[in-house]
Short mmCIF file of C-alpha atoms in Angstrom, two decimals:
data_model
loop_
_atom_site.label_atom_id
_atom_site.label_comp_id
_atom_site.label_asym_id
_atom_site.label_seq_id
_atom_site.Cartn_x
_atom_site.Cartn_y
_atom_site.Cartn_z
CA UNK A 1 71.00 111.35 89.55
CA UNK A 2 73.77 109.62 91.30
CA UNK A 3 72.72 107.47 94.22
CA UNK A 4 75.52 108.03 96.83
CA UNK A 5 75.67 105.00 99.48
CA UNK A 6 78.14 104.39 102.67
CA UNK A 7 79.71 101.17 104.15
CA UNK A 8 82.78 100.50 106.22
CA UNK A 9 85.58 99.11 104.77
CA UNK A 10 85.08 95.91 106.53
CA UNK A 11 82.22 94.97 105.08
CA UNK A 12 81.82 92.40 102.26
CA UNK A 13 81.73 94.21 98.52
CA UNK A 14 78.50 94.18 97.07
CA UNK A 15 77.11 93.95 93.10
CA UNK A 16 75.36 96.96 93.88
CA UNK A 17 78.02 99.33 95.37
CA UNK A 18 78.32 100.68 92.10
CA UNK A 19 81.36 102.82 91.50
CA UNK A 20 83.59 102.37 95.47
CA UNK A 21 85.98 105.51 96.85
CA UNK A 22 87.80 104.78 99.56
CA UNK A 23 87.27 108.50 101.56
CA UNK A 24 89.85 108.29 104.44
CA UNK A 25 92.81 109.88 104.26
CA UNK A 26 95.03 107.01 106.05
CA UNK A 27 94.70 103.47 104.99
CA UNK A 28 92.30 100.94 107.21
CA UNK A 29 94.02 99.67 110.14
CA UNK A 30 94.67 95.79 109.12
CA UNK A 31 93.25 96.44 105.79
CA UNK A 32 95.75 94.55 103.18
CA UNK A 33 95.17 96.86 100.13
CA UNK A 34 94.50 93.32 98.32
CA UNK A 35 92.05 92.87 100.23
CA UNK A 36 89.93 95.84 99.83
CA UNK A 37 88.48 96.57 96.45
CA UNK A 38 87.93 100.22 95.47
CA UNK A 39 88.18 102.19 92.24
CA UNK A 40 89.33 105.76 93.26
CA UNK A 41 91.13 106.41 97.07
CA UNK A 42 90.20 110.39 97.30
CA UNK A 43 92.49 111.72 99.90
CA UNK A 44 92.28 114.96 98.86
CA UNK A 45 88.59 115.48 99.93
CA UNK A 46 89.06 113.96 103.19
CA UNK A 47 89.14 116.40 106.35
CA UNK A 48 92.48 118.64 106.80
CA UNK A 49 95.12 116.57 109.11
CA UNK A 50 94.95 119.38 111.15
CA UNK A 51 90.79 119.50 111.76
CA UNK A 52 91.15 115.29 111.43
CA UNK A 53 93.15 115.67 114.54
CA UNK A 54 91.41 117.99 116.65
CA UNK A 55 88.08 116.62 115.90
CA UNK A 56 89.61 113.20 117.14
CA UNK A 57 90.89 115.01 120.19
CA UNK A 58 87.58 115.28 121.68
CA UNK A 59 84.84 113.48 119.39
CA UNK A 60 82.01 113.89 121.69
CA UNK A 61 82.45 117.63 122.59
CA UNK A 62 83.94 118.89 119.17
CA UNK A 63 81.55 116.91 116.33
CA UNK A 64 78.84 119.88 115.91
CA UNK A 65 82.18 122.53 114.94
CA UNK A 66 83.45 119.35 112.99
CA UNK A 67 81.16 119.54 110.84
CA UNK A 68 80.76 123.04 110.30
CA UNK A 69 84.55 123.44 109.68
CA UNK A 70 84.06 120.33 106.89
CA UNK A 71 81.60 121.39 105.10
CA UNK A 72 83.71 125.09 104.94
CA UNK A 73 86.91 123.11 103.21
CA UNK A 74 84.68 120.60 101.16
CA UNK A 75 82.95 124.27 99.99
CA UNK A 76 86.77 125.88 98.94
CA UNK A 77 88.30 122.65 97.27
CA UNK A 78 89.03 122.84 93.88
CA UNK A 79 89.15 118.96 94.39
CA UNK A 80 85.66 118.54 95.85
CA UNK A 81 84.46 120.05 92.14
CA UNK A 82 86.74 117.32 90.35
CA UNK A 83 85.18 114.62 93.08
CA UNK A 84 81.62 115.52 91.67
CA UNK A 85 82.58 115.53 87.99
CA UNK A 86 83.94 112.26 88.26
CA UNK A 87 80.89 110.13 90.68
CA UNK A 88 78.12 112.00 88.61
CA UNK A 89 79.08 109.69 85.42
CA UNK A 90 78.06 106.67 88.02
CA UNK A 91 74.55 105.52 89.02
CA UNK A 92 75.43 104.41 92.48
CA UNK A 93 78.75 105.29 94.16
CA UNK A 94 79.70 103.97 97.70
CA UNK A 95 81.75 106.21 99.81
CA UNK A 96 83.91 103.33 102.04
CA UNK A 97 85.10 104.63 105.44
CA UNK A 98 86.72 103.19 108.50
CA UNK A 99 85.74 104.57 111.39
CA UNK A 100 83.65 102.25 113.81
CA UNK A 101 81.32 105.19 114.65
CA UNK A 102 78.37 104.87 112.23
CA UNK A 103 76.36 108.40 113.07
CA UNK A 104 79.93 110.71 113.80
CA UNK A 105 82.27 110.34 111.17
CA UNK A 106 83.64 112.09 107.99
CA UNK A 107 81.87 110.45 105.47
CA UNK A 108 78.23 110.85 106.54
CA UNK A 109 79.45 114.87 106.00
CA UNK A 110 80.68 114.08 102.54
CA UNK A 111 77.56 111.91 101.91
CA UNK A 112 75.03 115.12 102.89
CA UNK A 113 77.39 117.57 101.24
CA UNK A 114 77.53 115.48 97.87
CA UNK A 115 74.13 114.65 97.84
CA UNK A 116 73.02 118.65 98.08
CA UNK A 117 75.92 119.11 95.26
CA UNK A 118 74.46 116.49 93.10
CA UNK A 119 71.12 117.46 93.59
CA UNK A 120 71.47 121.18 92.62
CA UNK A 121 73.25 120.57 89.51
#
């Protein structure tokens, strides 16, 4: 079974990240794309611009709905499906996100929610 890891962009590539997908739908602030090494960028599984920006409206008071509505579009894309297809082929994939918040951010979603996929296939 795939082993799905996360780490901020920032942080120094590893031997063992295994197979690396940039998950944010903008590009790291101050990030030269030189600079940051990744095999697939998956925009398309990232959060909605529309829930990205009203979850960043209020973070404290709007992360338990954040979720909830996350997990709902990750469930209904056709590109979530393709996602799986393609990390399942890898041992260890590393999801790389930006966000400075470690516990309340997109990717820990798409960690759980790929993990549960992964496991039940």
């Amino acid at each position: 079974m795939t082993q799905i890891k996360l780490k901020r962009v920032y942080e120094e590539m590893s031997g063992d990240d295994g197979f690396r997908v940039l998950v944010d739908k903008l590009w790291p602030r101050g990030m030269k794309k030189e600079h940051l090494h990744y095999d697939l960028w998956a925009k398309d599984i990232t959060p909605s611009s529309g829930l990205r920006k009203w979850f960043h409206s209020d973070k404290e008071n709007h992360w338990d709905d954040f979720v909830t509505m996350y997990q709902k579009e990750l469930s209904e894309s056709a590109e979530v499906k393709k996602f799986i297809d393609i990390i399942s082929r890898y041992d260890v994939v590393t999801l790389l996100y930006a966000s400075k918040e470690p516990e309340h951010n997109q990717a820990k979603i798409l960690k759980a929610y790929l993990d549960m996929m992964l496991k039940n296939e």
